mmCIF file of C-alpha atoms in Angstrom:
data_model
loop_
_atom_site.group_PDB
_atom_site.id
_atom_site.type_symbol
_atom_site.label_atom_id
_atom_site.label_comp_id
_atom_site.label_asym_id
_atom_site.label_seq_id
_atom_site.Cartn_x
_atom_site.Cartn_y
_atom_site.Cartn_z
ATOM 1 C CA MET M 151 0.000 0.000 0.000
ATOM 2 C CA THR M 152 1.080 3.612 -0.471
ATOM 3 C CA LYS M 153 2.812 5.208 2.501
ATOM 4 C CA ALA M 154 0.286 8.032 2.754
ATOM 5 C CA LEU M 155 1.267 8.862 6.336
ATOM 6 C CA GLN M 156 5.030 8.575 5.923
ATOM 7 C CA ASN M 157 5.540 12.318 6.406
ATOM 8 C CA PHE M 158 2.753 12.880 8.920
ATOM 9 C CA PRO M 159 4.491 15.217 11.384
ATOM 10 C CA ASP M 160 2.356 15.105 14.520
ATOM 11 C CA ARG M 161 2.470 13.098 17.742
ATOM 12 C CA PHE M 162 -0.328 10.701 18.706
ATOM 13 C CA LEU M 163 -1.673 9.457 22.005
ATOM 14 C CA LEU M 164 -4.148 6.569 22.018
ATOM 15 C CA VAL M 165 -6.078 6.223 25.268
ATOM 16 C CA GLY M 166 -7.324 2.668 24.951
ATOM 17 C CA CYS M 167 -6.141 0.421 22.165
ATOM 18 C CA GLY M 168 -8.531 -2.515 21.911
ATOM 19 C CA ASN M 169 -9.850 -4.184 18.765
ATOM 20 C CA MET M 170 -11.121 -1.106 16.937
ATOM 21 C CA ALA M 171 -8.497 1.424 17.967
ATOM 22 C CA GLY M 172 -5.847 -1.241 17.441
ATOM 23 C CA ALA M 173 -7.089 -1.939 13.914
ATOM 24 C CA MET M 174 -6.886 1.771 13.106
ATOM 25 C CA LEU M 175 -3.408 2.072 14.580
ATOM 26 C CA ASP M 176 -2.111 -0.973 12.709
ATOM 27 C CA ARG M 177 -3.434 0.436 9.443
ATOM 28 C CA TRP M 178 -1.842 3.828 10.122
ATOM 29 C CA LEU M 179 1.479 2.189 10.871
ATOM 30 C CA ALA M 180 1.229 0.184 7.644
ATOM 31 C CA ALA M 181 0.556 3.491 5.855
ATOM 32 C CA GLY M 182 3.842 4.889 7.106
ATOM 33 C CA LEU M 183 3.048 6.569 10.427
ATOM 34 C CA ASP M 184 6.255 6.629 12.456
ATOM 35 C CA PRO M 185 5.788 4.449 15.586
ATOM 36 C CA ALA M 186 8.154 6.783 17.458
ATOM 37 C CA GLN M 187 5.434 9.451 17.191
ATOM 38 C CA VAL M 188 2.842 7.262 18.913
ATOM 39 C CA ALA M 189 2.189 6.487 22.569
ATOM 40 C CA VAL M 190 -0.461 4.118 23.892
ATOM 41 C CA VAL M 191 -2.089 4.211 27.320
ATOM 42 C CA ASP M 192 -3.599 0.779 27.824
ATOM 43 C CA PRO M 193 -2.197 -1.886 30.143
ATOM 44 C CA PHE M 194 -3.758 -4.681 28.081
ATOM 45 C CA ALA M 195 -2.952 -3.578 24.516
ATOM 46 C CA ALA M 196 -0.936 -5.892 22.294
ATOM 47 C CA PRO M 197 2.657 -4.586 22.063
ATOM 48 C CA ARG M 198 3.697 -2.990 18.789
ATOM 49 C CA ALA M 199 7.285 -2.498 17.683
ATOM 50 C CA GLY M 200 8.587 0.990 18.331
ATOM 51 C CA ILE M 201 5.548 2.216 20.262
ATOM 52 C CA VAL M 202 5.889 3.194 23.896
ATOM 53 C CA GLN M 203 3.089 1.774 26.001
ATOM 54 C CA HIS M 204 1.938 3.046 29.392
ATOM 55 C CA ALA M 205 -0.416 1.529 31.927
ATOM 56 C CA THR M 206 -1.944 4.854 32.994
ATOM 57 C CA LEU M 207 -2.212 8.477 31.902
ATOM 58 C CA GLY M 208 -0.250 9.434 35.003
ATOM 59 C CA GLU M 209 2.615 7.226 33.868
ATOM 60 C CA TRP M 210 2.518 8.833 30.417
ATOM 61 C CA GLN M 211 2.556 12.317 31.948
ATOM 62 C CA ALA M 212 5.437 11.430 34.250
ATOM 63 C CA ALA M 213 7.408 10.334 31.194
ATOM 64 C CA GLY M 214 6.975 13.827 29.722
ATOM 65 C CA GLY M 215 4.323 12.814 27.245
ATOM 66 C CA SER M 216 2.692 15.307 24.911
ATOM 67 C CA ALA M 217 0.544 14.896 21.818
ATOM 68 C CA ASP M 218 -0.982 16.821 18.936
ATOM 69 C CA TRP M 219 -3.705 14.217 18.398
ATOM 70 C CA ILE M 220 -5.396 12.347 21.246
ATOM 71 C CA MET M 221 -7.715 9.481 20.392
ATOM 72 C CA LEU M 222 -10.181 8.074 22.893
ATOM 73 C CA GLY M 223 -10.602 4.354 22.332
ATOM 74 C CA MET M 224 -11.549 3.077 25.770
ATOM 75 C CA LYS M 225 -15.057 2.195 27.008
ATOM 76 C CA PRO M 226 -17.533 5.116 27.040
ATOM 77 C CA GLN M 227 -18.216 4.486 30.714
ATOM 78 C CA GLN M 228 -14.617 5.497 31.482
ATOM 79 C CA LEU M 229 -14.936 8.947 29.910
ATOM 80 C CA GLY M 230 -15.565 10.859 33.152
ATOM 81 C CA ASP M 231 -12.446 9.608 34.909
ATOM 82 C CA ILE M 232 -10.271 9.942 31.814
ATOM 83 C CA ALA M 233 -11.489 13.452 30.954
ATOM 84 C CA GLU M 234 -10.662 14.774 34.403
ATOM 85 C CA ILE M 235 -7.004 13.903 33.857
ATOM 86 C CA LEU M 236 -6.793 14.523 30.127
ATOM 87 C CA ALA M 237 -8.717 17.798 29.683
ATOM 88 C CA PRO M 238 -5.849 20.041 30.909
ATOM 89 C CA LEU M 239 -3.587 18.419 28.302
ATOM 90 C CA ALA M 240 -6.040 18.720 25.392
ATOM 91 C CA THR M 241 -5.559 22.426 24.740
ATOM 92 C CA GLY M 242 -4.443 24.778 21.995
ATOM 93 C CA GLN M 243 -4.328 23.049 18.619
ATOM 94 C CA VAL M 244 -4.693 19.531 20.024
ATOM 95 C CA HIS M 245 -7.268 17.472 18.126
ATOM 96 C CA LEU M 246 -9.413 15.273 20.345
ATOM 97 C CA LEU M 247 -10.569 12.217 18.379
ATOM 98 C CA SER M 248 -13.244 9.927 19.759
ATOM 99 C CA ILE M 249 -14.506 6.542 18.625
ATOM 100 C CA LEU M 250 -16.651 6.181 21.747
ATOM 101 C CA ALA M 251 -20.154 4.899 21.026
ATOM 102 C CA GLY M 252 -22.875 7.280 22.137
ATOM 103 C CA VAL M 253 -20.577 10.161 23.146
ATOM 104 C CA SER M 254 -21.655 13.232 21.161
ATOM 105 C CA LEU M 255 -19.656 16.245 20.015
ATOM 106 C CA VAL M 256 -21.554 18.275 22.613
ATOM 107 C CA ASP M 257 -20.360 15.836 25.293
ATOM 108 C CA LEU M 258 -16.782 16.043 24.014
ATOM 109 C CA ALA M 259 -16.833 19.855 23.888
ATOM 110 C CA ALA M 260 -18.116 19.953 27.464
ATOM 111 C CA ARG M 261 -15.402 17.562 28.664
ATOM 112 C CA PHE M 262 -12.570 19.046 26.576
ATOM 113 C CA PRO M 263 -13.514 22.714 26.077
ATOM 114 C CA ASP M 264 -10.003 23.924 25.315
ATOM 115 C CA ALA M 265 -9.153 21.415 22.575
ATOM 116 C CA GLY M 266 -8.507 22.880 19.152
ATOM 117 C CA ALA M 267 -11.096 20.532 17.659
ATOM 118 C CA GLN M 268 -13.328 17.695 18.714
ATOM 119 C CA VAL M 269 -13.637 14.970 16.099
ATOM 120 C CA ARG M 270 -16.161 12.163 16.409
ATOM 121 C CA ILE M 271 -15.320 9.137 14.272
ATOM 122 C CA LEU M 272 -17.375 6.057 13.689
ATOM 123 C CA PRO M 273 -15.105 3.469 12.005
ATOM 124 C CA ASN M 274 -15.601 -0.252 11.588
ATOM 125 C CA LEU M 275 -13.334 -3.253 11.888
ATOM 126 C CA ALA M 276 -12.706 -3.610 8.143
ATOM 127 C CA ALA M 277 -10.387 -0.612 8.602
ATOM 128 C CA ARG M 278 -7.821 -3.263 9.532
ATOM 129 C CA VAL M 279 -7.482 -4.127 5.831
ATOM 130 C CA GLY M 280 -8.238 -0.685 4.410
ATOM 131 C CA ALA M 281 -11.805 -1.638 3.503
ATOM 132 C CA GLY M 282 -13.597 0.088 6.360
ATOM 133 C CA VAL M 283 -16.197 2.817 6.477
ATOM 134 C CA SER M 284 -15.592 5.833 8.701
ATOM 135 C CA ALA M 285 -18.272 8.423 9.380
ATOM 136 C CA VAL M 286 -16.869 11.641 10.814
ATOM 137 C CA ALA M 287 -18.277 14.833 12.299
ATOM 138 C CA THR M 288 -16.203 17.698 13.683
ATOM 139 C CA PHE M 289 -16.480 20.688 15.954
ATOM 140 C CA GLY M 290 -13.949 23.492 16.238
ATOM 141 C CA ASP M 291 -10.961 24.319 14.079
ATOM 142 C CA ALA M 292 -10.393 20.879 12.593
ATOM 143 C CA ASP M 293 -7.526 20.120 10.229
ATOM 144 C CA ASP M 294 -9.630 18.601 7.456
ATOM 145 C CA ALA M 295 -6.658 17.662 5.262
ATOM 146 C CA ALA M 296 -5.017 15.701 8.087
ATOM 147 C CA ILE M 297 -8.314 14.005 8.966
ATOM 148 C CA ASP M 298 -8.755 13.044 5.306
ATOM 149 C CA ALA M 299 -5.257 11.557 5.268
ATOM 150 C CA LEU M 300 -5.804 9.561 8.449
ATOM 151 C CA LEU M 301 -9.252 8.215 7.643
ATOM 152 C CA GLY M 302 -8.576 7.757 3.939
ATOM 153 C CA THR M 303 -6.068 5.017 4.765
ATOM 154 C CA LEU M 304 -8.824 3.099 6.584
ATOM 155 C CA GLY M 305 -11.194 2.878 3.586
ATOM 156 C CA LYS M 306 -14.185 4.970 2.623
ATOM 157 C CA MET M 307 -14.816 8.141 4.623
ATOM 158 C CA VAL M 308 -18.212 9.868 4.896
ATOM 159 C CA ARG M 309 -18.369 13.380 6.343
ATOM 160 C CA LEU M 310 -21.544 14.191 8.260
ATOM 161 C CA ALA M 311 -22.811 17.753 8.632
ATOM 162 C CA ASP M 312 -23.276 17.043 12.343
ATOM 163 C CA ASP M 313 -23.421 13.990 14.581
ATOM 164 C CA SER M 314 -27.189 13.874 15.088
ATOM 165 C CA THR M 315 -27.448 10.579 13.179
ATOM 166 C CA MET M 316 -24.287 9.039 14.623
ATOM 167 C CA ASP M 317 -26.109 6.630 16.946
ATOM 168 C CA LEU M 318 -27.798 5.118 13.906
ATOM 169 C CA VAL M 319 -24.532 5.122 11.935
ATOM 170 C CA THR M 320 -22.901 3.369 14.891
ATOM 171 C CA ALA M 321 -25.470 0.593 14.557
ATOM 172 C CA PHE M 322 -25.470 0.615 10.760
ATOM 173 C CA THR M 323 -21.776 0.596 9.855
ATOM 174 C CA GLY M 324 -19.953 0.269 13.164
ATOM 175 C CA SER M 325 -21.865 -2.784 14.340
ATOM 176 C CA GLY M 326 -22.654 -3.797 10.763
ATOM 177 C CA PRO M 327 -19.658 -6.086 10.149
ATOM 178 C CA ALA M 328 -20.678 -8.254 13.114
ATOM 179 C CA PHE M 329 -24.201 -8.540 11.691
ATOM 180 C CA VAL M 330 -22.788 -9.530 8.295
ATOM 181 C CA PHE M 331 -20.470 -12.072 9.922
ATOM 182 C CA ARG M 332 -23.489 -13.526 11.719
ATOM 183 C CA LEU M 333 -25.400 -13.770 8.435
ATOM 184 C CA ILE M 334 -22.464 -15.560 6.817
ATOM 185 C CA GLU M 335 -22.154 -17.860 9.801
ATOM 186 C CA SER M 336 -25.875 -18.676 9.656
ATOM 187 C CA TYR M 337 -25.774 -19.147 5.867
ATOM 188 C CA ALA M 338 -22.878 -21.579 6.263
ATOM 189 C CA ALA M 339 -24.689 -23.405 9.071
ATOM 190 C CA ALA M 340 -27.723 -23.814 6.804
ATOM 191 C CA GLY M 341 -25.542 -25.318 4.092
ATOM 192 C CA GLU M 342 -24.064 -27.701 6.610
ATOM 193 C CA ARG M 343 -27.506 -28.764 7.837
ATOM 194 C CA LEU M 344 -28.491 -29.560 4.255
ATOM 195 C CA GLY M 345 -25.456 -31.738 3.581
ATOM 196 C CA LEU M 346 -22.295 -29.714 2.931
ATOM 197 C CA SER M 347 -19.230 -30.218 5.096
ATOM 198 C CA ALA M 348 -18.616 -27.458 7.639
ATOM 199 C CA GLU M 349 -15.374 -26.470 5.895
ATOM 200 C CA ASP M 350 -16.876 -26.347 2.397
ATOM 201 C CA SER M 351 -19.986 -24.563 3.572
ATOM 202 C CA LEU M 352 -18.067 -21.746 5.274
ATOM 203 C CA ALA M 353 -15.669 -21.352 2.331
ATOM 204 C CA LEU M 354 -18.541 -21.163 -0.145
ATOM 205 C CA ALA M 355 -20.544 -18.771 2.044
ATOM 206 C CA THR M 356 -17.579 -16.453 2.534
ATOM 207 C CA ALA M 357 -16.810 -16.378 -1.183
ATOM 208 C CA THR M 358 -20.468 -15.892 -2.107
ATOM 209 C CA PHE M 359 -20.969 -12.908 0.202
ATOM 210 C CA GLY M 360 -17.587 -11.432 -0.719
ATOM 211 C CA GLY M 361 -18.175 -11.795 -4.445
ATOM 212 C CA ALA M 362 -21.704 -10.391 -4.258
ATOM 213 C CA THR M 363 -20.645 -7.268 -2.353
ATOM 214 C CA ALA M 364 -17.639 -6.749 -4.645
ATOM 215 C CA LEU M 365 -19.912 -6.998 -7.704
ATOM 216 C CA LEU M 366 -22.407 -4.577 -6.189
ATOM 217 C CA ALA M 367 -19.681 -2.034 -5.405
ATOM 218 C CA ASP M 368 -18.036 -2.389 -8.821
ATOM 219 C CA SER M 369 -21.196 -2.344 -10.938
ATOM 220 C CA GLY M 370 -22.752 0.837 -9.605
ATOM 221 C CA GLU M 371 -26.136 -0.858 -9.937
ATOM 222 C CA LYS M 372 -28.824 -1.011 -7.278
ATOM 223 C CA PRO M 373 -29.228 -4.390 -5.571
ATOM 224 C CA GLY M 374 -32.610 -4.999 -7.214
ATOM 225 C CA VAL M 375 -31.072 -4.805 -10.684
ATOM 226 C CA LEU M 376 -28.509 -7.464 -9.819
ATOM 227 C CA ILE M 377 -31.137 -9.627 -8.132
ATOM 228 C CA ALA M 378 -33.095 -9.603 -11.383
ATOM 229 C CA GLN M 379 -29.979 -10.711 -13.267
ATOM 230 C CA VAL M 380 -29.632 -13.776 -11.013
ATOM 231 C CA ALA M 381 -33.280 -14.717 -10.535
ATOM 232 C CA SER M 382 -35.552 -16.011 -13.271
ATOM 233 C CA LYS M 383 -39.300 -16.491 -12.966
ATOM 234 C CA GLY M 384 -40.086 -19.889 -11.503
ATOM 235 C CA GLY M 385 -36.403 -20.714 -10.977
ATOM 236 C CA THR M 386 -34.381 -21.831 -7.988
ATOM 237 C CA THR M 387 -33.306 -18.325 -6.967
ATOM 238 C CA GLN M 388 -36.854 -17.024 -7.031
ATOM 239 C CA ALA M 389 -37.977 -19.928 -4.843
ATOM 240 C CA GLY M 390 -35.463 -18.880 -2.203
ATOM 241 C CA LEU M 391 -36.309 -15.189 -2.569
ATOM 242 C CA ASP M 392 -39.968 -15.976 -1.977
ATOM 243 C CA VAL M 393 -39.012 -17.315 1.447
ATOM 244 C CA LEU M 394 -36.754 -14.323 2.240
ATOM 245 C CA ASP M 395 -39.423 -11.838 1.174
ATOM 246 C CA SER M 396 -42.347 -13.544 2.889
ATOM 247 C CA ASP M 397 -44.454 -11.025 4.846
ATOM 248 C CA GLY M 398 -41.570 -8.549 4.968
ATOM 249 C CA GLN M 399 -40.028 -10.556 7.789
ATOM 250 C CA LEU M 400 -36.413 -9.999 6.733
ATOM 251 C CA ALA M 401 -36.798 -6.211 6.524
ATOM 252 C CA ALA M 402 -38.596 -6.188 9.872
ATOM 253 C CA LEU M 403 -35.905 -8.333 11.485
ATOM 254 C CA LEU M 404 -33.063 -6.099 10.270
ATOM 255 C CA THR M 405 -34.945 -2.979 11.340
ATOM 256 C CA ASN M 406 -35.278 -4.437 14.830
ATOM 257 C CA VAL M 407 -31.581 -5.354 14.870
ATOM 258 C CA LEU M 408 -30.550 -1.804 13.985
ATOM 259 C CA ARG M 409 -33.056 -0.266 16.389
ATOM 260 C CA ALA M 410 -31.705 -2.334 19.289
ATOM 261 C CA ALA M 411 -28.095 -1.365 18.508
ATOM 262 C CA ARG M 412 -29.006 2.318 18.023
ATOM 263 C CA ASP M 413 -30.946 2.448 21.294
ATOM 264 C CA ARG M 414 -28.084 0.829 23.173
ATOM 265 C CA GLY M 415 -25.825 3.585 21.829
ATOM 266 C CA ARG M 416 -28.164 6.155 23.334
ATOM 267 C CA GLU M 417 -28.100 4.315 26.656
ATOM 268 C CA LEU M 418 -24.298 4.345 26.602
ATOM 269 C CA ALA M 419 -24.402 8.101 25.984
ATOM 270 C CA ASP M 420 -26.531 8.568 29.104
ATOM 271 C CA ILE M 421 -24.095 6.435 31.108
ATOM 272 C CA ALA M 422 -21.123 8.449 29.819
ATOM 273 C CA ARG M 423 -22.855 11.654 30.940
ATOM 274 C CA GLY M 424 -23.549 10.115 34.321
ATOM 275 C CA GLU M 425 -27.275 9.929 33.677
ATOM 276 C CA GLY M 426 -27.624 6.154 33.378
#
């Protein structure tokens, strides 16, 4: 891949570096970000060559730590304790990035009022391979070119005018890969129940979903157009579609899935504000 971040000049601090933040960091390092410019505060994060890791913010401060970009990647419930320590350090031109579910730009501005910009990012796990989707909304004097460079290495970036729909986006694209993985898992299990081996069924399911989404993205067509190209009246595909489309159950199920994830995001926001 191109080393898009090879000359990125600023220093990073990641507060929390679990699965999602870790996937973003690994992609940035692969894109040329200098590990010597990065510090991680997370006692449980997987070690990465060249990156200094600290167990606590106090330990990072004692080591003389400073950063131009601070990314919050811990659990939303930890925001209150973290902000109390971090807010005095997030001043001037420091960009405060957050991938915390349910924590709004208003919440971030209240917790970190002196930051140069508050940036709310909703990425997903496919960022690990540069095929993610990142929704972003900003407040303050954000460096849009730098944000484009950082998020562009993760995959597709969508700028939102504000973060009013971010709870839904969190459910839709942030949680979305897990829902797709579950669909693939269930599809493979169905193949196994009907006679395929477990290994063959999963391989075929993975390739089928991957090929279908790649075709959809490459063709520029709407899904219905491609469905019509596969299905013929009275054929095998149409027989299966008739089951999927029966009484609108699939659409209703997916709506309920997204609603549950969205509502949980709102609950997490209340908890982060100390209201839950």
